[in-house]
Every structure is written in C-alpha cells, then in structure tokens.
Amino acid sequence: MPSDADLHLQLKQLQQQYQALQADYRELQLEKQKQETSATLWLEQRTRELQAEALEQKKAETLQRVFYRIAERAAADLSFYDFLQSVHGLLGELLYAKNCYVCLYDAQKQRKNFAYYVDERDGDTLQLSDVPYRRGLTEFVLSTGRPQIIDATRLKALEAGGQVTEGSGDMTFTSWLGVPMHIRGAIGGVLAVQGYEPGVAYSDSDADILSFVANHVSSAIERYQALDDLRKSEERYRTVIENVGVGVVVVQDDRMVFANPSLVRIVGHPLDYLLSRPFTATLHPDDVPAMLHRHERRLRGEEVESMYSFRVITQRGEVRSLELSAVKIEWGKREATLVFVVDATARLQAEQTQRQTLQRQTELNDMKSRFISVASHEFRTPLAFILSSAELLKHYGDRLPESEKTDVINTIETGVQRMTQMLDRVLLLGKVEAQMLEFQPAETNLLALCQDLVEDARIQHAEAGCELALEFEASPAVGLFDEKLLRHIFGNLLSNAIKYSPQGGKVLFRVSSSGGRVVFEVADQGIGIPAEELPRLFEWFHRASNVGEIQGTGLGLAIVKNSVDQHGGSIGVASTVGEGTRFTVRI
C-alpha cells in the first residue's frame, strides 16, 4: 500500500496536470475567440467592401443614366432654358443640388450671362444677362480654372485675401461648389450648386461628378450656340435676301419653290401665282424655248453662259426685259437651280435711247454735211448765172438785141426764183425740225386746188416733154385741209415727177375717195428709184443714186412726209427703175 508521501506526490502531479489542462483549455478558448473575432472582422470588412462596391456600381449606373438622359435632352427640341432645367433635375440624382445656376462668360466683352438661376432664397432674380465681370465666386472659378468648394470659413478667408469681395446673392450658404465649363476650347462658363441646410458639405467626389456633368452640359451648350449662330445667320441671310433689290428664286422640278419679294415686284405677279405654276409661266412665249434649253443644259452639268436676257409679261400685260444668272445647288437634299434676276428694262431703254440719240446725232452731222454740200451747189450755180448775166448786161447791154436782153433777164429771174425756193425750203426745214410746222385746216375746194397745182407745174416746166393729166374722182370735192401744206405736198410730187422724167412721158395726178379718205396719186414714167433706196427716200437731203445731173436739194420729199403727217395721213411709194414711180397719199 502506497504511503502518504506517495499519495501526496501523486495528488500534486494530478493537480499540475489539471492546471496544465486548464491552461491548454484557456489557450484553446482564446484561440477560438481570436478566430471568431477575426472571422467577424473579415466578414464585416468584406460586407463593407461589398456594400461600397455596390454603392459605386449604383453610383456609376446613376451617372451613366443621368449622362445618357442629359445627352437625350440635348438632342431633343427643347429651348435652352428647358434643357438646363432638365439638367438641374437630373443633377439632383447625383448630389445635393436644390440650388443651381449656369453662367456663360464672354471673355472678349468681359460680360456674364446667367442662362439659368434657381435658388431657394434668391429665387430667379439673378437670372440676368450682360452682367459686368466682378470679384465674385463665379469669377473666382473662372480665374482659377479649377473646381472650387467653398464653406463659410473659406469664404471669409477669400474675402480677407481680396479674392472674393463682390459676391452676389445670399452668401449665407453652408457649402458652395462651382466648376468651370470648357466651351469651344476655352473656359466659357461656370456650373454651380449650393446648400443652406446644416450638414450639406460638398466633397472632392461631388466636384468630380459636377465636372463630368459640366462637360456634358458644355457639349450641349456648344450645340445650342451653333444652332443659335446658324439661326442668326439664316435670319441675316433671309433679311438680306428679302430686302435686296435683286430677285432671288429657287427652281426645282420645273417650279419655283422660293421667291423673294424683289422677284415678285420685278416679275409683276403675286407670290402664290409664281409658286403654283411652271417657272416659265410668266415668260414671253418667244423666250420660253431658249430658257428651257439653257435650264436643261445646266441641270445636265453642261456649261451655260453666266448671264443672259429674257422677257416676262406682268399681270398687267407689261413686257419687261430681265437679266439672270443661275447656278445649280442642292435644295432639300435634291438638286435645284438658284437664280438671280435683275430688271434691265430701264437700262436697256436708256441704252436704246442713247443709241437712238447717237444715231440721230450721226444723222444730223450727215445732214449738216449734205446741207452744206447741197446749199453750196444750189446757191453757187444760180449766183454764177446771175453774176454772169449781170456782167453781160453791164458790159454789152447796149449792143444786145432786145430778145437776148430778155433771155438774160429771164435767166436772172430763174436764178432768183431757184434761190428763193431753196431758201423757202430751208426755212421750212427749220420749222419742221423745231416742230413748229403749223397745221391750219380750213374748208378747201380740192378740185380747184388740184387744177391750180397742175397748171403751176405745167408753167414751171413748160419746156419739159411731159404730158400732165388730172383725173379727179373725189367725192365730195370740198373738205377740211391745210391748203398751204397740200401745195407743199403735191407741188413737190408733181415737180419731181416731171423733173425725173427727162425722156418725157405721161404724168398722172389722180384724186379719188376710198374708205372715208381722199387718195391722191402722182405717177410718172421716169427714171424710177432703186429698190434698196426706198426706205431712205423721205430722209433730209437724201437723193437717189441714179439722178445723175438732175438738179435737186433732197429736201422736197422730207417736207412732203412731214406735211402728210400733219394731216394724220400716210404716204407710200412704188417704183421700178427705168419704168416710173407712183406716190400714193391718203388723207
């Protein structure tokens, strides 16, 4: 049997083993607690990480959705203010944005335009245009070119440093965030949000988000500005087109699809008429084929003269001469023709008047030359006869028989009569040119007048070998005429008929009635008039090329024509060289 000492030793050993076991148990418990704590911490950490990832994912999805909707709003047909208002609403999904404004900056003019301004305290009173550049929070962002987060403490520091001294609106905000907007490659504005409530504090993350939004808004602003510039450009262009004095028209599918007011005025038809009919509807019928030919060639891409003339007929029936230039363009994504039209009527009339004036001046110069030539000849010849006859009488008068003296005196009288006749015609020419040829109709006995005219012609040309005959068949034989002008007319015609019949023959003076008019005919069997010279027969000083040595001034027929015109009558001529001439006067 073990002793007490042995038992005591065994008991002590057992106690030591128990204590060791307890220590091991405690270690196990501690290890277990450590493992459980570590697992909990890991789980909590992992949970937080997953929550953060989910939050970032949600944030990213929200950002993506907001940016997409901003882009969608930018593409919609919204006004600029409505677009910014929708951006404000979407911005609230990303950060605190109860109060928001958009400021556009014109660096060249140093002016600000608050295109959008909504604030719970300021309202929209600061939504102003053409605001001077000062030292406010907006200018601070513009000058630094970086996002700025401002709280009350920093605001005081900025004010103390003189960087922000002219802030506008309610400055008692809790936190303010403004980011620059880059428009067309330069800082062109500021997007800002702010809060007055306690606990509102913007972060760098908010600044990044607002900067992303500002980039999207800037792109949209560029688009709106481009559209606004285009609209203004179109307005300016339309103003110019509608007020320019040149007619502008667009022709497509053979119809006018646009016409400015000047074209309406020039063409002389209402706009609805022009747009509802083929573009050739107002053209002069004679000009339509050429116009269509040029139009078709232009559409085929062929070369067409840059400018040409054509005529239109206005609603009132007036014919106007126009000039156009045209070019092929695209109108509504289809080919068309842009046409510029000017009214050349006045200019062409002025040019025609100028040509007529020059032609008249040339004719007058020719007439002066012919007058000098004719007058020189017509006056020199009788003067020479008169002078020689006077010298003959002076030196040999006492030796000449009476019959020869009589012949000399007759020669002098004939020369004086010829010069007197010439002077009378020149004076009459002056009256005609000055439009002073008097027309004084009175009751006239035509039969007696015609008999006198024939008898006078017979006496004046007593030595001519012509047979003069009068056939009077007019009824009644009395009428209202200017006897003086009739003597000019038929005295000249009868004299010419005898003078240009050097071989003799019959000269017929026939008077009849037809259609309420008196018809006078003077016909001869003389040398006739070349056909190519008939159009110039009644010009001053014109004489036919086949008159040879037959004397004449070229004034008679011009006076005849003017005298007939004074009566409101007409004169015609028919002639064959070598067979004779017939003049027909209708009064």
mmCIF file of C-alpha atoms in Angstrom, residues 284-555:
data_model
loop_
_atom_site.group_PDB
_atom_site.id
_atom_site.type_symbol
_atom_site.label_atom_id
_atom_site.label_comp_id
_atom_site.label_asym_id
_atom_site.label_seq_id
_atom_site.Cartn_x
_atom_site.Cartn_y
_atom_site.Cartn_z
ATOM 1 C CA HIS A 284 -42.672 85.898 -123.088
ATOM 2 C CA PRO A 285 -43.709 82.999 -125.382
ATOM 3 C CA ASP A 286 -40.857 83.733 -127.784
ATOM 4 C CA ASP A 287 -38.278 83.310 -124.977
ATOM 5 C CA VAL A 288 -39.599 80.032 -123.490
ATOM 6 C CA PRO A 289 -37.707 77.581 -125.787
ATOM 7 C CA ALA A 290 -34.319 79.222 -125.179
ATOM 8 C CA MET A 291 -34.942 79.406 -121.429
ATOM 9 C CA LEU A 292 -35.904 75.711 -121.203
ATOM 10 C CA HIS A 293 -32.904 74.713 -123.309
ATOM 11 C CA ARG A 294 -30.473 76.551 -121.025
ATOM 12 C CA HIS A 295 -32.200 75.179 -117.903
ATOM 13 C CA GLU A 296 -31.935 71.576 -119.098
ATOM 14 C CA ARG A 297 -28.282 72.021 -120.063
ATOM 15 C CA ARG A 298 -27.473 73.446 -116.628
ATOM 16 C CA LEU A 299 -29.152 70.507 -114.864
ATOM 17 C CA ARG A 300 -27.120 68.103 -117.009
ATOM 18 C CA GLY A 301 -23.970 69.830 -115.787
ATOM 19 C CA GLU A 302 -23.168 71.400 -119.141
ATOM 20 C CA GLU A 303 -21.609 74.841 -119.380
ATOM 21 C CA VAL A 304 -24.129 77.654 -119.815
ATOM 22 C CA GLU A 305 -23.446 81.370 -120.278
ATOM 23 C CA SER A 306 -23.244 83.086 -116.882
ATOM 24 C CA MET A 307 -25.778 85.815 -117.699
ATOM 25 C CA TYR A 308 -28.392 86.288 -120.388
ATOM 26 C CA SER A 309 -31.550 88.303 -121.069
ATOM 27 C CA PHE A 310 -35.177 87.294 -121.368
ATOM 28 C CA ARG A 311 -38.599 88.908 -121.209
ATOM 29 C CA VAL A 312 -41.597 88.479 -118.921
ATOM 30 C CA ILE A 313 -45.182 89.618 -119.215
ATOM 31 C CA THR A 314 -46.567 91.118 -115.998
ATOM 32 C CA GLN A 315 -50.067 90.642 -114.665
ATOM 33 C CA ARG A 316 -50.969 93.984 -116.272
ATOM 34 C CA GLY A 317 -49.664 92.856 -119.653
ATOM 35 C CA GLU A 318 -46.494 94.945 -119.490
ATOM 36 C CA VAL A 319 -43.424 93.439 -121.160
ATOM 37 C CA ARG A 320 -40.242 93.752 -119.101
ATOM 38 C CA SER A 321 -36.688 92.882 -120.081
ATOM 39 C CA LEU A 322 -34.795 90.978 -117.371
ATOM 40 C CA GLU A 323 -31.308 89.559 -116.945
ATOM 41 C CA LEU A 324 -30.461 86.456 -114.932
ATOM 42 C CA SER A 325 -27.523 84.476 -113.662
ATOM 43 C CA ALA A 326 -28.026 80.955 -112.320
ATOM 44 C CA VAL A 327 -26.147 78.138 -110.603
ATOM 45 C CA LYS A 328 -27.042 74.565 -109.712
ATOM 46 C CA ILE A 329 -27.462 73.960 -105.952
ATOM 47 C CA GLU A 330 -28.886 71.401 -103.503
ATOM 48 C CA TRP A 331 -32.258 72.321 -102.020
ATOM 49 C CA GLY A 332 -33.890 69.945 -99.573
ATOM 50 C CA LYS A 333 -31.223 67.311 -100.402
ATOM 51 C CA ARG A 334 -32.219 67.417 -104.082
ATOM 52 C CA GLU A 335 -30.765 69.350 -106.990
ATOM 53 C CA ALA A 336 -32.258 72.699 -107.872
ATOM 54 C CA THR A 337 -31.306 75.956 -109.591
ATOM 55 C CA LEU A 338 -30.604 79.197 -107.744
ATOM 56 C CA VAL A 339 -31.409 82.165 -109.981
ATOM 57 C CA PHE A 340 -30.638 85.857 -109.504
ATOM 58 C CA VAL A 341 -32.790 88.236 -111.575
ATOM 59 C CA VAL A 342 -32.460 91.974 -112.232
ATOM 60 C CA ASP A 343 -34.871 94.257 -114.058
ATOM 61 C CA ALA A 344 -32.920 95.586 -117.020
ATOM 62 C CA THR A 345 -35.882 97.324 -118.667
ATOM 63 C CA ALA A 346 -34.873 100.852 -117.709
ATOM 64 C CA ARG A 347 -31.221 100.253 -118.516
ATOM 65 C CA LEU A 348 -31.995 98.696 -121.892
ATOM 66 C CA GLN A 349 -34.395 101.513 -122.693
ATOM 67 C CA ALA A 350 -31.720 104.020 -121.700
ATOM 68 C CA GLU A 351 -29.192 102.195 -123.885
ATOM 69 C CA GLN A 352 -31.671 102.162 -126.761
ATOM 70 C CA THR A 353 -32.362 105.874 -126.251
ATOM 71 C CA GLN A 354 -28.641 106.512 -126.172
ATOM 72 C CA ARG A 355 -28.154 104.528 -129.381
ATOM 73 C CA GLN A 356 -31.010 106.412 -130.994
ATOM 74 C CA THR A 357 -29.551 109.711 -129.795
ATOM 75 C CA LEU A 358 -26.143 108.789 -131.179
ATOM 76 C CA GLN A 359 -27.736 107.633 -134.399
ATOM 77 C CA ARG A 360 -29.746 110.837 -134.565
ATOM 78 C CA GLN A 361 -26.600 112.863 -133.877
ATOM 79 C CA THR A 362 -24.800 110.993 -136.639
ATOM 80 C CA GLU A 363 -27.710 111.629 -138.960
ATOM 81 C CA LEU A 364 -27.708 115.295 -138.034
ATOM 82 C CA ASN A 365 -23.995 115.513 -138.697
ATOM 83 C CA ASP A 366 -24.504 113.796 -142.049
ATOM 84 C CA MET A 367 -27.420 116.079 -142.739
ATOM 85 C CA LYS A 368 -25.313 119.142 -141.945
ATOM 86 C CA SER A 369 -22.609 117.915 -144.284
ATOM 87 C CA ARG A 370 -25.144 117.237 -147.025
ATOM 88 C CA PHE A 371 -26.835 120.573 -146.382
ATOM 89 C CA ILE A 372 -23.538 122.420 -146.763
ATOM 90 C CA SER A 373 -22.801 120.492 -149.938
ATOM 91 C CA VAL A 374 -26.279 120.960 -151.406
ATOM 92 C CA ALA A 375 -26.630 124.592 -150.316
ATOM 93 C CA SER A 376 -23.212 125.399 -151.718
ATOM 94 C CA HIS A 377 -24.155 123.888 -155.068
ATOM 95 C CA GLU A 378 -27.713 125.179 -155.169
ATOM 96 C CA PHE A 379 -26.717 128.733 -154.298
ATOM 97 C CA ARG A 380 -23.441 128.857 -156.238
ATOM 98 C CA THR A 381 -24.971 127.785 -159.561
ATOM 99 C CA PRO A 382 -27.773 130.414 -159.781
ATOM 100 C CA LEU A 383 -25.454 133.042 -158.317
ATOM 101 C CA ALA A 384 -22.967 132.269 -161.078
ATOM 102 C CA PHE A 385 -25.750 132.624 -163.675
ATOM 103 C CA ILE A 386 -26.938 135.865 -162.101
ATOM 104 C CA LEU A 387 -23.404 137.252 -161.903
ATOM 105 C CA SER A 388 -22.533 136.326 -165.475
ATOM 106 C CA SER A 389 -25.870 137.692 -166.729
ATOM 107 C CA ALA A 390 -25.382 140.945 -164.804
ATOM 108 C CA GLU A 391 -21.855 141.346 -166.222
ATOM 109 C CA LEU A 392 -23.189 140.633 -169.705
ATOM 110 C CA LEU A 393 -25.812 143.358 -169.331
ATOM 111 C CA LYS A 394 -23.305 145.716 -167.757
ATOM 112 C CA HIS A 395 -20.671 145.445 -170.444
ATOM 113 C CA TYR A 396 -22.706 144.565 -173.551
ATOM 114 C CA GLY A 397 -26.221 145.664 -172.717
ATOM 115 C CA ASP A 398 -26.222 148.442 -175.272
ATOM 116 C CA ARG A 399 -25.155 146.065 -178.004
ATOM 117 C CA LEU A 400 -27.574 143.189 -177.273
ATOM 118 C CA PRO A 401 -30.783 142.829 -179.210
ATOM 119 C CA GLU A 402 -33.956 143.090 -177.133
ATOM 120 C CA SER A 403 -34.665 139.366 -177.432
ATOM 121 C CA GLU A 404 -31.266 138.462 -175.981
ATOM 122 C CA LYS A 405 -31.689 141.015 -173.208
ATOM 123 C CA THR A 406 -34.999 139.398 -172.394
ATOM 124 C CA ASP A 407 -33.325 135.975 -172.243
ATOM 125 C CA VAL A 408 -30.617 137.297 -169.905
ATOM 126 C CA ILE A 409 -33.214 138.917 -167.664
ATOM 127 C CA ASN A 410 -35.219 135.645 -167.644
ATOM 128 C CA THR A 411 -32.051 133.793 -166.619
ATOM 129 C CA ILE A 412 -31.597 136.172 -163.716
ATOM 130 C CA GLU A 413 -35.247 135.777 -162.687
ATOM 131 C CA THR A 414 -34.966 131.991 -162.908
ATOM 132 C CA GLY A 415 -31.851 132.045 -160.703
ATOM 133 C CA VAL A 416 -33.554 134.299 -158.166
ATOM 134 C CA GLN A 417 -36.638 132.047 -158.143
ATOM 135 C CA ARG A 418 -34.452 128.995 -157.641
ATOM 136 C CA MET A 419 -32.606 130.618 -154.744
ATOM 137 C CA THR A 420 -35.880 131.833 -153.267
ATOM 138 C CA GLN A 421 -37.321 128.336 -153.491
ATOM 139 C CA MET A 422 -34.191 126.956 -151.842
ATOM 140 C CA LEU A 423 -34.420 129.495 -149.017
ATOM 141 C CA ASP A 424 -38.118 128.751 -148.561
ATOM 142 C CA ARG A 425 -37.360 125.036 -148.224
ATOM 143 C CA VAL A 426 -34.528 125.652 -145.773
ATOM 144 C CA LEU A 427 -36.816 127.849 -143.666
ATOM 145 C CA LEU A 428 -39.492 125.172 -143.854
ATOM 146 C CA LEU A 429 -36.890 122.595 -142.839
ATOM 147 C CA GLY A 430 -36.106 124.699 -139.760
ATOM 148 C CA LYS A 431 -39.791 124.791 -138.817
ATOM 149 C CA VAL A 432 -40.129 121.028 -139.226
ATOM 150 C CA GLU A 433 -37.024 120.318 -137.125
ATOM 151 C CA ALA A 434 -38.257 122.717 -134.428
ATOM 152 C CA GLN A 435 -41.697 121.086 -134.620
ATOM 153 C CA MET A 436 -43.158 124.477 -135.489
ATOM 154 C CA LEU A 437 -44.783 123.469 -138.763
ATOM 155 C CA GLU A 438 -48.287 124.867 -138.364
ATOM 156 C CA PHE A 439 -51.361 122.854 -139.280
ATOM 157 C CA GLN A 440 -54.338 125.112 -140.022
ATOM 158 C CA PRO A 441 -57.127 123.134 -141.695
ATOM 159 C CA ALA A 442 -59.931 125.015 -143.391
ATOM 160 C CA GLU A 443 -62.642 124.289 -145.908
ATOM 161 C CA THR A 444 -60.850 123.706 -149.189
ATOM 162 C CA ASN A 445 -62.094 123.140 -152.727
ATOM 163 C CA LEU A 446 -59.927 120.203 -153.746
ATOM 164 C CA LEU A 447 -60.864 120.280 -157.432
ATOM 165 C CA ALA A 448 -59.878 123.919 -157.847
ATOM 166 C CA LEU A 449 -56.666 123.367 -155.819
ATOM 167 C CA CYS A 450 -55.628 120.354 -157.880
ATOM 168 C CA GLN A 451 -56.286 122.206 -161.145
ATOM 169 C CA ASP A 452 -54.096 125.096 -159.898
ATOM 170 C CA LEU A 453 -51.315 122.668 -158.920
ATOM 171 C CA VAL A 454 -51.321 121.041 -162.359
ATOM 172 C CA GLU A 455 -51.351 124.371 -164.132
ATOM 173 C CA ASP A 456 -48.489 125.705 -161.960
ATOM 174 C CA ALA A 457 -46.423 122.596 -162.707
ATOM 175 C CA ARG A 458 -47.135 122.962 -166.433
ATOM 176 C CA ILE A 459 -45.976 126.602 -166.402
ATOM 177 C CA GLN A 460 -42.845 125.920 -164.287
ATOM 178 C CA HIS A 461 -41.795 123.069 -166.540
ATOM 179 C CA ALA A 462 -43.042 124.419 -169.852
ATOM 180 C CA GLU A 463 -40.008 123.128 -171.701
ATOM 181 C CA ALA A 464 -40.308 119.575 -170.343
ATOM 182 C CA GLY A 465 -41.643 116.990 -172.736
ATOM 183 C CA CYS A 466 -44.177 115.544 -170.284
ATOM 184 C CA GLU A 467 -47.933 115.276 -170.672
ATOM 185 C CA LEU A 468 -49.699 116.395 -167.478
ATOM 186 C CA ALA A 469 -53.145 114.905 -166.773
ATOM 187 C CA LEU A 470 -55.607 115.342 -163.887
ATOM 188 C CA GLU A 471 -58.222 112.716 -163.083
ATOM 189 C CA PHE A 472 -60.467 113.973 -160.294
ATOM 190 C CA GLU A 473 -62.964 111.449 -158.924
ATOM 191 C CA ALA A 474 -63.092 112.510 -155.259
ATOM 192 C CA SER A 475 -66.499 112.984 -153.674
ATOM 193 C CA PRO A 476 -67.210 115.384 -152.145
ATOM 194 C CA ALA A 477 -64.832 117.805 -153.794
ATOM 195 C CA VAL A 478 -64.726 120.066 -150.712
ATOM 196 C CA GLY A 479 -63.156 119.205 -147.321
ATOM 197 C CA LEU A 480 -61.096 120.420 -144.352
ATOM 198 C CA PHE A 481 -57.438 120.599 -145.352
ATOM 199 C CA ASP A 482 -54.436 122.851 -144.849
ATOM 200 C CA GLU A 483 -54.160 124.272 -148.365
ATOM 201 C CA LYS A 484 -50.617 125.542 -147.768
ATOM 202 C CA LEU A 485 -49.380 122.074 -146.755
ATOM 203 C CA LEU A 486 -51.228 120.427 -149.663
ATOM 204 C CA ARG A 487 -49.406 122.777 -152.055
ATOM 205 C CA HIS A 488 -46.086 121.686 -150.414
ATOM 206 C CA ILE A 489 -47.034 118.034 -150.860
ATOM 207 C CA PHE A 490 -48.332 117.932 -154.413
ATOM 208 C CA GLY A 491 -46.294 120.832 -155.775
ATOM 209 C CA ASN A 492 -43.168 118.806 -154.845
ATOM 210 C CA LEU A 493 -44.534 115.482 -156.113
ATOM 211 C CA LEU A 494 -45.646 116.926 -159.476
ATOM 212 C CA SER A 495 -42.388 118.862 -159.886
ATOM 213 C CA ASN A 496 -40.350 115.707 -159.122
ATOM 214 C CA ALA A 497 -42.465 113.606 -161.476
ATOM 215 C CA ILE A 498 -41.685 115.999 -164.354
ATOM 216 C CA LYS A 499 -38.057 116.622 -163.354
ATOM 217 C CA TYR A 500 -37.197 112.904 -163.090
ATOM 218 C CA SER A 501 -38.851 112.119 -166.433
ATOM 219 C CA PRO A 502 -36.161 113.519 -168.752
ATOM 220 C CA GLN A 503 -37.431 111.397 -171.634
ATOM 221 C CA GLY A 504 -40.930 112.784 -171.279
ATOM 222 C CA GLY A 505 -43.983 110.597 -170.920
ATOM 223 C CA LYS A 506 -47.247 110.995 -169.071
ATOM 224 C CA VAL A 507 -47.517 112.413 -165.527
ATOM 225 C CA LEU A 508 -50.867 111.493 -163.975
ATOM 226 C CA PHE A 509 -52.386 113.278 -160.987
ATOM 227 C CA ARG A 510 -55.352 111.193 -159.856
ATOM 228 C CA VAL A 511 -57.652 112.065 -156.926
ATOM 229 C CA SER A 512 -60.292 109.628 -155.639
ATOM 230 C CA SER A 513 -62.176 108.595 -152.476
ATOM 231 C CA SER A 514 -61.788 105.358 -150.507
ATOM 232 C CA GLY A 515 -62.973 104.370 -147.034
ATOM 233 C CA GLY A 516 -63.761 107.916 -145.970
ATOM 234 C CA ARG A 517 -60.361 109.189 -147.085
ATOM 235 C CA VAL A 518 -59.114 111.089 -150.087
ATOM 236 C CA VAL A 519 -56.495 109.223 -152.104
ATOM 237 C CA PHE A 520 -54.007 111.276 -154.134
ATOM 238 C CA GLU A 521 -51.793 109.526 -156.680
ATOM 239 C CA VAL A 522 -48.918 111.076 -158.656
ATOM 240 C CA ALA A 523 -47.472 108.688 -161.239
ATOM 241 C CA ASP A 524 -44.779 109.185 -163.862
ATOM 242 C CA GLN A 525 -42.893 107.172 -166.473
ATOM 243 C CA GLY A 526 -39.460 108.465 -165.498
ATOM 244 C CA ILE A 527 -36.155 107.013 -164.300
ATOM 245 C CA GLY A 528 -37.626 105.329 -161.200
ATOM 246 C CA ILE A 529 -35.994 104.794 -157.803
ATOM 247 C CA PRO A 530 -33.663 101.878 -156.877
ATOM 248 C CA ALA A 531 -35.462 99.456 -154.529
ATOM 249 C CA GLU A 532 -32.682 99.493 -151.903
ATOM 250 C CA GLU A 533 -33.050 103.282 -151.548
ATOM 251 C CA LEU A 534 -36.815 103.384 -150.998
ATOM 252 C CA PRO A 535 -36.517 103.079 -147.118
ATOM 253 C CA ARG A 536 -34.414 106.280 -147.010
ATOM 254 C CA LEU A 537 -36.473 108.186 -149.556
ATOM 255 C CA PHE A 538 -38.004 110.649 -147.060
ATOM 256 C CA GLU A 539 -34.780 111.463 -145.193
ATOM 257 C CA TRP A 540 -33.467 115.016 -145.255
ATOM 258 C CA PHE A 541 -31.056 115.723 -148.139
ATOM 259 C CA HIS A 542 -31.264 112.163 -149.454
ATOM 260 C CA ARG A 543 -31.170 111.837 -153.227
ATOM 261 C CA ALA A 544 -31.322 108.634 -155.206
ATOM 262 C CA SER A 545 -28.068 107.390 -156.669
ATOM 263 C CA ASN A 546 -29.418 107.428 -160.259
ATOM 264 C CA VAL A 547 -30.415 111.105 -160.510
ATOM 265 C CA GLY A 548 -27.256 111.978 -162.420
ATOM 266 C CA GLU A 549 -27.054 115.699 -163.313
ATOM 267 C CA ILE A 550 -30.689 116.407 -162.484
ATOM 268 C CA GLN A 551 -30.734 119.281 -160.010
ATOM 269 C CA GLY A 552 -32.309 118.878 -156.556
ATOM 270 C CA THR A 553 -31.823 119.602 -152.870
ATOM 271 C CA GLY A 554 -33.075 116.403 -151.225
ATOM 272 C CA LEU A 555 -35.490 118.448 -149.096
#
